[in-house]
């Protein structure tokens, strides 16, 4: 590869998700894709540094919340809808919940966090929910 012709080098998602820090993370593909400028999950050096800056323990809550929202918004519609919550639960529980349990949990989350009553979580709804979660900062990080 001649780096003089194309000096921007990217690392593919398939390599990044094999890193020990990601190996067991159920959201590894979503995390990497959220930081990828090309939309394919390939990271430039700057993307890589940004990702680990946000995922370090000392990153500000607002920055972490912004990326957490992107990660959980599976359909990229700028809302976390019931389907997004179902996909999140499936990853967190390795699809071990019964369908009725998934529906119950998703309905309860929407009921408690949906401030404007539109049946989905906007970023403002999500941010309000995160602000009430004292564990968010300590759990939304990767140790390097």
Tab-separated table of N, CA and C in Angstrom:
chain	number	residue	atom	x	y	z
A	1	UNK	N	0.853	-1.182	0.000
A	1	UNK	CA	0.000	0.000	0.000
A	1	UNK	C	0.893	1.238	0.000
A	2	UNK	N	0.603	2.145	-0.892
A	2	UNK	CA	1.368	3.383	-0.982
A	2	UNK	C	0.648	4.456	-0.159
A	3	UNK	N	1.179	4.732	1.020
A	3	UNK	CA	0.551	5.687	1.938
A	3	UNK	C	0.672	7.128	1.458
A	4	UNK	N	1.542	7.366	0.473
A	4	UNK	CA	1.673	8.737	-0.049
A	4	UNK	C	0.455	9.112	-0.888
A	5	UNK	N	-0.153	8.125	-1.538
A	5	UNK	CA	-1.333	8.395	-2.363
A	5	UNK	C	-2.596	8.519	-1.516
A	6	UNK	N	-2.676	7.728	-0.458
A	6	UNK	CA	-3.828	7.774	0.443
A	6	UNK	C	-3.311	7.700	1.878
A	7	UNK	N	-3.005	8.861	2.455
A	7	UNK	CA	-2.376	8.859	3.786
A	7	UNK	C	-3.321	8.504	4.942
A	8	UNK	N	-4.612	8.396	4.678
A	8	UNK	CA	-5.551	8.057	5.746
A	8	UNK	C	-5.699	6.539	5.798
A	9	UNK	N	-5.246	5.988	6.891
A	9	UNK	CA	-5.305	4.545	7.081
A	9	UNK	C	-6.447	4.246	8.041
A	10	UNK	N	-7.229	3.229	7.731
A	10	UNK	CA	-8.309	2.825	8.629
A	10	UNK	C	-8.091	1.381	9.064
A	11	UNK	N	-8.612	1.085	10.236
A	11	UNK	CA	-8.576	-0.277	10.751
A	11	UNK	C	-10.004	-0.806	10.674
A	12	UNK	N	-10.202	-1.977	10.070
A	12	UNK	CA	-11.565	-2.497	9.933
A	12	UNK	C	-12.163	-2.944	11.264
A	13	UNK	N	-13.486	-2.877	11.339
A	13	UNK	CA	-14.207	-3.284	12.537
A	13	UNK	C	-13.829	-4.701	12.956
A	14	UNK	N	-13.657	-5.592	11.994
A	14	UNK	CA	-13.354	-6.994	12.313
A	14	UNK	C	-12.083	-7.134	13.146
A	15	UNK	N	-11.152	-6.224	12.975
A	15	UNK	CA	-9.912	-6.246	13.766
A	15	UNK	C	-10.153	-5.616	15.138
A	16	UNK	N	-10.854	-4.505	15.157
A	16	UNK	CA	-11.071	-3.775	16.414
A	16	UNK	C	-11.882	-4.594	17.411
A	17	UNK	N	-12.913	-5.281	16.950
A	17	UNK	CA	-13.760	-6.032	17.886
A	17	UNK	C	-13.068	-7.268	18.452
A	18	UNK	N	-11.913	-7.602	17.923
A	18	UNK	CA	-11.138	-8.714	18.476
A	18	UNK	C	-10.221	-8.268	19.613
A	19	UNK	N	-10.139	-6.969	19.834
A	19	UNK	CA	-9.316	-6.469	20.943
A	19	UNK	C	-9.882	-7.008	22.254
A	20	UNK	N	-9.023	-7.313	23.222
A	20	UNK	CA	-9.509	-7.842	24.504
A	20	UNK	C	-10.556	-6.949	25.173
A	21	UNK	N	-10.460	-5.651	24.983
A	21	UNK	CA	-11.398	-4.711	25.599
A	21	UNK	C	-12.823	-4.873	25.059
A	22	UNK	N	-12.957	-5.433	23.880
A	22	UNK	CA	-14.267	-5.575	23.243
A	22	UNK	C	-14.764	-7.009	23.159
A	23	UNK	N	-13.895	-7.938	23.311
A	23	UNK	CA	-14.204	-9.339	23.000
A	23	UNK	C	-15.538	-9.829	23.567
A	24	UNK	N	-15.841	-9.503	24.812
A	24	UNK	CA	-17.071	-9.986	25.449
A	24	UNK	C	-18.187	-8.942	25.495
A	25	UNK	N	-17.978	-7.783	24.904
A	25	UNK	CA	-18.977	-6.719	24.958
A	25	UNK	C	-20.095	-6.992	23.949
A	26	UNK	N	-21.344	-7.110	24.404
A	26	UNK	CA	-22.433	-7.415	23.473
A	26	UNK	C	-22.744	-6.282	22.496
A	27	UNK	N	-22.194	-5.106	22.738
A	27	UNK	CA	-22.441	-3.950	21.868
A	27	UNK	C	-21.218	-3.564	21.050
A	28	UNK	N	-20.234	-4.435	20.947
A	28	UNK	CA	-18.962	-4.071	20.325
A	28	UNK	C	-19.128	-3.522	18.906
A	29	UNK	N	-19.959	-4.150	18.096
A	29	UNK	CA	-20.150	-3.654	16.730
A	29	UNK	C	-20.823	-2.285	16.730
A	30	UNK	N	-21.812	-2.114	17.591
A	30	UNK	CA	-22.518	-0.832	17.683
A	30	UNK	C	-21.578	0.273	18.175
A	31	UNK	N	-20.733	-0.056	19.142
A	31	UNK	CA	-19.785	0.929	19.669
A	31	UNK	C	-18.857	1.392	18.556
A	32	UNK	N	-18.238	0.451	17.876
A	32	UNK	CA	-17.287	0.800	16.818
A	32	UNK	C	-17.988	1.574	15.706
A	33	UNK	N	-19.158	1.122	15.292
A	33	UNK	CA	-19.892	1.813	14.226
A	33	UNK	C	-20.249	3.242	14.621
A	34	UNK	N	-20.529	3.470	15.893
A	34	UNK	CA	-20.898	4.810	16.362
A	34	UNK	C	-19.754	5.809	16.242
A	35	UNK	N	-18.543	5.316	16.244
A	35	UNK	CA	-17.382	6.197	16.154
A	35	UNK	C	-16.776	6.241	14.755
A	36	UNK	N	-17.273	5.426	13.859
A	36	UNK	CA	-16.731	5.329	12.511
A	36	UNK	C	-17.284	6.437	11.623
A	37	UNK	N	-16.383	7.212	11.039
A	37	UNK	CA	-16.823	8.287	10.145
A	37	UNK	C	-17.326	7.750	8.815
A	38	UNK	N	-16.828	6.588	8.395
A	38	UNK	CA	-17.218	6.079	7.076
A	38	UNK	C	-18.524	5.288	7.088
A	39	UNK	N	-19.094	5.065	8.274
A	39	UNK	CA	-20.355	4.350	8.379
A	39	UNK	C	-20.251	2.846	8.196
A	40	UNK	N	-19.059	2.357	7.927
A	40	UNK	CA	-18.839	0.924	7.725
A	40	UNK	C	-18.185	0.261	8.935
A	41	UNK	N	-17.828	1.059	9.920
A	41	UNK	CA	-17.177	0.504	11.102
A	41	UNK	C	-15.667	0.561	11.054
A	42	UNK	N	-15.117	1.098	9.973
A	42	UNK	CA	-13.669	1.264	9.884
A	42	UNK	C	-13.280	2.515	10.650
A	43	UNK	N	-12.218	2.443	11.425
A	43	UNK	CA	-11.806	3.584	12.232
A	43	UNK	C	-10.468	4.140	11.774
A	44	UNK	N	-10.425	5.455	11.638
A	44	UNK	CA	-9.146	6.129	11.441
A	44	UNK	C	-8.485	6.240	12.810
A	45	UNK	N	-7.264	6.708	12.823
A	45	UNK	CA	-6.591	6.898	14.112
A	45	UNK	C	-7.385	7.868	14.980
A	46	UNK	N	-7.871	8.967	14.382
A	46	UNK	CA	-8.648	9.948	15.153
A	46	UNK	C	-9.944	9.346	15.695
A	47	UNK	N	-10.625	8.530	14.879
A	47	UNK	CA	-11.841	7.849	15.350
A	47	UNK	C	-11.518	6.963	16.550
A	48	UNK	N	-10.415	6.240	16.445
A	48	UNK	CA	-9.992	5.313	17.496
A	48	UNK	C	-9.714	6.062	18.800
A	49	UNK	N	-8.995	7.173	18.696
A	49	UNK	CA	-8.692	7.987	19.883
A	49	UNK	C	-9.977	8.570	20.465
A	50	UNK	N	-10.867	9.052	19.599
A	50	UNK	CA	-12.154	9.581	20.076
A	50	UNK	C	-12.931	8.513	20.839
A	51	UNK	N	-12.959	7.305	20.296
A	51	UNK	CA	-13.700	6.217	20.923
A	51	UNK	C	-13.179	5.947	22.333
A	52	UNK	N	-11.879	5.806	22.466
A	52	UNK	CA	-11.344	5.504	23.786
A	52	UNK	C	-11.388	6.706	24.721
A	53	UNK	N	-11.413	7.911	24.173
A	53	UNK	CA	-11.581	9.103	25.019
A	53	UNK	C	-12.973	9.126	25.642
A	54	UNK	N	-13.975	8.806	24.850
A	54	UNK	CA	-15.354	8.780	25.353
A	54	UNK	C	-15.556	7.620	26.324
A	55	UNK	N	-14.919	6.503	26.046
A	55	UNK	CA	-15.115	5.309	26.864
A	55	UNK	C	-14.193	5.233	28.081
A	56	UNK	N	-13.361	6.254	28.285
A	56	UNK	CA	-12.524	6.250	29.489
A	56	UNK	C	-13.381	6.683	30.682
A	57	UNK	N	-12.960	6.304	31.856
A	57	UNK	CA	-13.760	6.566	33.058
A	57	UNK	C	-13.987	8.050	33.318
A	58	UNK	N	-13.050	8.893	32.915
A	58	UNK	CA	-13.140	10.314	33.263
A	58	UNK	C	-13.871	11.172	32.227
A	59	UNK	N	-14.397	10.577	31.166
A	59	UNK	CA	-15.124	11.361	30.159
A	59	UNK	C	-16.386	11.960	30.775
A	60	UNK	N	-16.766	13.161	30.343
A	60	UNK	CA	-17.962	13.814	30.896
A	60	UNK	C	-19.249	13.026	30.619
A	61	UNK	N	-20.175	13.098	31.546
A	61	UNK	CA	-21.460	12.399	31.442
A	61	UNK	C	-22.181	12.741	30.130
A	62	UNK	N	-22.201	14.017	29.739
A	62	UNK	CA	-22.919	14.440	28.538
A	62	UNK	C	-22.357	13.763	27.289
A	63	UNK	N	-21.040	13.653	27.225
A	63	UNK	CA	-20.398	13.017	26.079
A	63	UNK	C	-20.719	11.526	26.048
A	64	UNK	N	-20.629	10.882	27.186
A	64	UNK	CA	-20.959	9.459	27.283
A	64	UNK	C	-22.430	9.224	26.919
A	65	UNK	N	-23.310	10.082	27.408
A	65	UNK	CA	-24.744	9.938	27.120
A	65	UNK	C	-25.008	10.052	25.622
A	66	UNK	N	-24.338	10.980	24.970
A	66	UNK	CA	-24.516	11.180	23.537
A	66	UNK	C	-24.167	9.918	22.750
A	67	UNK	N	-23.049	9.310	23.077
A	67	UNK	CA	-22.644	8.095	22.362
A	67	UNK	C	-23.456	6.882	22.792
A	68	UNK	N	-23.833	6.803	24.046
A	68	UNK	CA	-24.684	5.695	24.498
A	68	UNK	C	-26.000	5.727	23.721
A	69	UNK	N	-26.550	6.916	23.542
A	69	UNK	CA	-27.793	7.053	22.785
A	69	UNK	C	-27.612	6.521	21.363
A	70	UNK	N	-26.511	6.898	20.710
A	70	UNK	CA	-26.239	6.413	19.349
A	70	UNK	C	-26.125	4.894	19.311
A	71	UNK	N	-25.478	4.336	20.321
A	71	UNK	CA	-25.274	2.887	20.371
A	71	UNK	C	-26.606	2.157	20.506
A	72	UNK	N	-27.508	2.666	21.343
A	72	UNK	CA	-28.791	2.005	21.583
A	72	UNK	C	-29.843	2.324	20.523
A	73	UNK	N	-29.600	3.329	19.697
A	73	UNK	CA	-30.522	3.685	18.614
A	73	UNK	C	-30.184	2.833	17.385
A	74	UNK	N	-30.604	1.588	17.404
A	74	UNK	CA	-30.229	0.625	16.367
A	74	UNK	C	-30.690	1.025	14.975
A	75	UNK	N	-31.862	1.637	14.862
A	75	UNK	CA	-32.364	1.991	13.532
A	75	UNK	C	-31.970	3.409	13.106
A	76	UNK	N	-31.164	4.067	13.903
A	76	UNK	CA	-30.597	5.385	13.569
A	76	UNK	C	-31.644	6.433	13.205
A	77	UNK	N	-32.769	6.421	13.930
A	77	UNK	CA	-33.815	7.410	13.654
A	77	UNK	C	-33.829	8.548	14.683
A	78	UNK	N	-32.792	8.604	15.512
A	78	UNK	CA	-32.649	9.623	16.563
A	78	UNK	C	-33.674	9.489	17.687
A	79	UNK	N	-34.224	8.304	17.828
A	79	UNK	CA	-35.093	7.954	18.953
A	79	UNK	C	-34.745	6.535	19.377
A	80	UNK	N	-35.003	6.224	20.631
A	80	UNK	CA	-34.906	4.839	21.075
A	80	UNK	C	-36.339	4.347	21.199
A	81	UNK	N	-36.726	3.523	20.236
A	81	UNK	CA	-38.094	3.009	20.188
A	81	UNK	C	-38.141	1.627	20.843
A	82	UNK	N	-39.314	1.063	20.861
A	82	UNK	CA	-39.498	-0.246	21.493
A	82	UNK	C	-38.606	-1.311	20.836
A	83	UNK	N	-38.486	-1.267	19.519
A	83	UNK	CA	-37.638	-2.242	18.807
A	83	UNK	C	-36.176	-2.080	19.225
A	84	UNK	N	-35.712	-0.841	19.371
A	84	UNK	CA	-34.340	-0.599	19.841
A	84	UNK	C	-34.141	-1.200	21.230
A	85	UNK	N	-35.137	-1.018	22.088
A	85	UNK	CA	-35.055	-1.578	23.444
A	85	UNK	C	-35.044	-3.104	23.408
A	86	UNK	N	-35.839	-3.682	22.516
A	86	UNK	CA	-35.854	-5.145	22.381
A	86	UNK	C	-34.482	-5.665	21.959
A	87	UNK	N	-33.857	-4.985	21.003
A	87	UNK	CA	-32.526	-5.393	20.545
A	87	UNK	C	-31.484	-5.222	21.650
A	88	UNK	N	-31.625	-4.156	22.426
A	88	UNK	CA	-30.719	-3.929	23.553
A	88	UNK	C	-30.861	-5.047	24.578
A	89	UNK	N	-32.091	-5.362	24.933
A	89	UNK	CA	-32.339	-6.445	25.893
A	89	UNK	C	-31.821	-7.785	25.390
A	90	UNK	N	-32.014	-8.054	24.118
A	90	UNK	CA	-31.540	-9.318	23.544
A	90	UNK	C	-30.028	-9.441	23.702
A	91	UNK	N	-29.321	-8.349	23.488
A	91	UNK	CA	-27.863	-8.384	23.637
A	91	UNK	C	-27.449	-8.510	25.094
A	92	UNK	N	-28.145	-7.802	25.960
A	92	UNK	CA	-27.784	-7.838	27.385
A	92	UNK	C	-28.075	-9.186	28.028
A	93	UNK	N	-29.129	-9.843	27.569
A	93	UNK	CA	-29.548	-11.103	28.197
A	93	UNK	C	-29.216	-12.324	27.343
A	94	UNK	N	-28.516	-12.111	26.246
A	94	UNK	CA	-28.192	-13.198	25.306
A	94	UNK	C	-29.464	-13.911	24.843
A	95	UNK	N	-30.511	-13.123	24.650
A	95	UNK	CA	-31.820	-13.603	24.161
A	95	UNK	C	-32.440	-14.682	25.047
A	96	UNK	N	-32.170	-14.622	26.333
A	96	UNK	CA	-32.691	-15.633	27.256
A	96	UNK	C	-34.040	-15.272	27.876
A	97	UNK	N	-34.536	-14.056	27.656
A	97	UNK	CA	-35.842	-13.685	28.199
A	97	UNK	C	-36.956	-14.200	27.295
A	98	UNK	N	-38.075	-14.525	27.914
A	98	UNK	CA	-39.274	-14.892	27.150
A	98	UNK	C	-39.821	-13.628	26.487
A	99	UNK	N	-40.566	-13.798	25.417
A	99	UNK	CA	-41.111	-12.652	24.688
A	99	UNK	C	-41.958	-11.757	25.589
A	100	UNK	N	-42.750	-12.361	26.467
A	100	UNK	CA	-43.599	-11.584	27.377
A	100	UNK	C	-42.748	-10.739	28.331
A	101	UNK	N	-41.628	-11.290	28.764
A	101	UNK	CA	-40.730	-10.553	29.665
A	101	UNK	C	-40.099	-9.367	28.948
A	102	UNK	N	-39.719	-9.568	27.702
A	102	UNK	CA	-39.140	-8.489	26.902
A	102	UNK	C	-40.161	-7.371	26.729
A	103	UNK	N	-41.384	-7.724	26.377
A	103	UNK	CA	-42.452	-6.735	26.198
A	103	UNK	C	-42.682	-5.970	27.497
A	104	UNK	N	-42.737	-6.683	28.607
A	104	UNK	CA	-42.956	-6.056	29.908
A	104	UNK	C	-41.847	-5.059	30.249
A	105	UNK	N	-40.597	-5.465	30.064
A	105	UNK	CA	-39.465	-4.579	30.369
A	105	UNK	C	-39.478	-3.362	29.453
A	106	UNK	N	-39.670	-3.569	28.165
A	106	UNK	CA	-39.686	-2.447	27.215
A	106	UNK	C	-40.819	-1.472	27.521
A	107	UNK	N	-42.000	-2.007	27.798
A	107	UNK	CA	-43.135	-1.146	28.148
A	107	UNK	C	-42.842	-0.336	29.404
A	108	UNK	N	-42.229	-0.968	30.384
A	108	UNK	CA	-41.920	-0.284	31.649
A	108	UNK	C	-40.887	0.823	31.433
A	109	UNK	N	-39.875	0.554	30.625
A	109	UNK	CA	-38.860	1.577	30.331
A	109	UNK	C	-39.505	2.768	29.641
A	110	UNK	N	-40.316	2.506	28.631
A	110	UNK	CA	-41.001	3.594	27.916
A	110	UNK	C	-41.900	4.365	28.880
A	111	UNK	N	-42.647	3.648	29.685
A	111	UNK	CA	-43.563	4.283	30.643
A	111	UNK	C	-42.817	5.217	31.596
A	112	UNK	N	-41.683	4.776	32.087
A	112	UNK	CA	-40.952	5.566	33.084
A	112	UNK	C	-40.081	6.666	32.487
A	113	UNK	N	-39.569	6.461	31.274
A	113	UNK	CA	-38.595	7.412	30.734
A	113	UNK	C	-39.138	8.339	29.655
A	114	UNK	N	-40.270	8.012	29.065
A	114	UNK	CA	-40.837	8.809	27.974
A	114	UNK	C	-41.564	10.024	28.545
A	115	UNK	N	-40.861	11.130	28.626
A	115	UNK	CA	-41.406	12.337	29.263
A	115	UNK	C	-42.509	13.004	28.450
A	116	UNK	N	-42.431	12.932	27.121
A	116	UNK	CA	-43.434	13.622	26.303
A	116	UNK	C	-44.558	12.704	25.814
A	117	UNK	N	-44.533	11.436	26.206
A	117	UNK	CA	-45.635	10.527	25.918
A	117	UNK	C	-45.800	10.108	24.474
A	118	UNK	N	-44.731	10.163	23.676
A	118	UNK	CA	-44.856	9.787	22.266
A	118	UNK	C	-44.521	8.318	21.991
A	119	UNK	N	-44.281	7.542	23.044
A	119	UNK	CA	-44.039	6.116	22.880
A	119	UNK	C	-42.623	5.732	22.513
A	120	UNK	N	-41.720	6.685	22.556
A	120	UNK	CA	-40.312	6.426	22.263
A	120	UNK	C	-39.471	7.417	23.050
A	121	UNK	N	-38.177	7.125	23.156
A	121	UNK	CA	-37.298	7.994	23.937
A	121	UNK	C	-36.517	8.924	23.023
A	122	UNK	N	-36.703	10.209	23.227
A	122	UNK	CA	-35.884	11.195	22.533
A	122	UNK	C	-34.556	11.283	23.276
A	123	UNK	N	-33.630	12.035	22.720
A	123	UNK	CA	-32.355	12.205	23.419
A	123	UNK	C	-32.585	12.880	24.769
A	124	UNK	N	-33.511	13.836	24.833
A	124	UNK	CA	-33.805	14.516	26.105
A	124	UNK	C	-34.354	13.526	27.134
A	125	UNK	N	-35.239	12.628	26.698
A	125	UNK	CA	-35.763	11.588	27.595
A	125	UNK	C	-34.623	10.706	28.102
A	126	UNK	N	-33.765	10.302	27.179
A	126	UNK	CA	-32.645	9.418	27.515
A	126	UNK	C	-31.684	10.105	28.483
A	127	UNK	N	-31.383	11.362	28.200
A	127	UNK	CA	-30.465	12.121	29.053
A	127	UNK	C	-31.033	12.264	30.467
A	128	UNK	N	-32.333	12.499	30.572
A	128	UNK	CA	-32.981	12.596	31.876
A	128	UNK	C	-32.880	11.263	32.625
A	129	UNK	N	-33.083	10.168	31.908
A	129	UNK	CA	-32.987	8.846	32.516
A	129	UNK	C	-31.554	8.575	32.995
A	130	UNK	N	-30.576	8.937	32.186
A	130	UNK	CA	-29.163	8.736	32.540
A	130	UNK	C	-28.796	9.571	33.765
A	131	UNK	N	-29.322	10.786	33.837
A	131	UNK	CA	-29.019	11.664	34.977
A	131	UNK	C	-29.490	11.054	36.292
A	132	UNK	N	-30.514	10.215	36.220
A	132	UNK	CA	-31.050	9.570	37.424
A	132	UNK	C	-30.350	8.249	37.743
A	133	UNK	N	-29.400	7.873	36.912
A	133	UNK	CA	-28.698	6.597	37.085
A	133	UNK	C	-27.287	6.848	37.609
A	134	UNK	N	-27.076	6.670	38.902
A	134	UNK	CA	-25.751	6.946	39.467
A	134	UNK	C	-24.668	6.001	38.947
A	135	UNK	N	-25.056	4.845	38.435
A	135	UNK	CA	-24.072	3.872	37.956
A	135	UNK	C	-23.630	4.108	36.514
A	136	UNK	N	-24.293	4.998	35.806
A	136	UNK	CA	-24.006	5.161	34.385
A	136	UNK	C	-22.540	5.465	34.114
A	137	UNK	N	-21.982	6.450	34.790
A	137	UNK	CA	-20.590	6.826	34.534
A	137	UNK	C	-19.624	5.688	34.816
A	138	UNK	N	-19.893	4.923	35.843
A	138	UNK	CA	-18.962	3.851	36.200
A	138	UNK	C	-19.126	2.606	35.329
A	139	UNK	N	-20.258	2.475	34.651
A	139	UNK	CA	-20.456	1.281	33.826
A	139	UNK	C	-20.231	1.528	32.338
A	140	UNK	N	-20.350	2.757	31.886
A	140	UNK	CA	-20.166	3.053	30.463
A	140	UNK	C	-18.713	3.437	30.215
A	141	UNK	N	-17.844	2.454	30.322
A	141	UNK	CA	-16.426	2.675	30.047
A	141	UNK	C	-15.758	1.352	29.696
A	142	UNK	N	-14.573	1.476	29.158
A	142	UNK	CA	-13.750	0.307	28.846
A	142	UNK	C	-12.387	0.541	29.468
A	143	UNK	N	-11.925	-0.433	30.195
A	143	UNK	CA	-10.587	-0.333	30.795
A	143	UNK	C	-9.534	-0.704	29.756
A	144	UNK	N	-8.523	0.172	29.661
A	144	UNK	CA	-7.415	-0.132	28.743
A	144	UNK	C	-6.112	-0.196	29.505
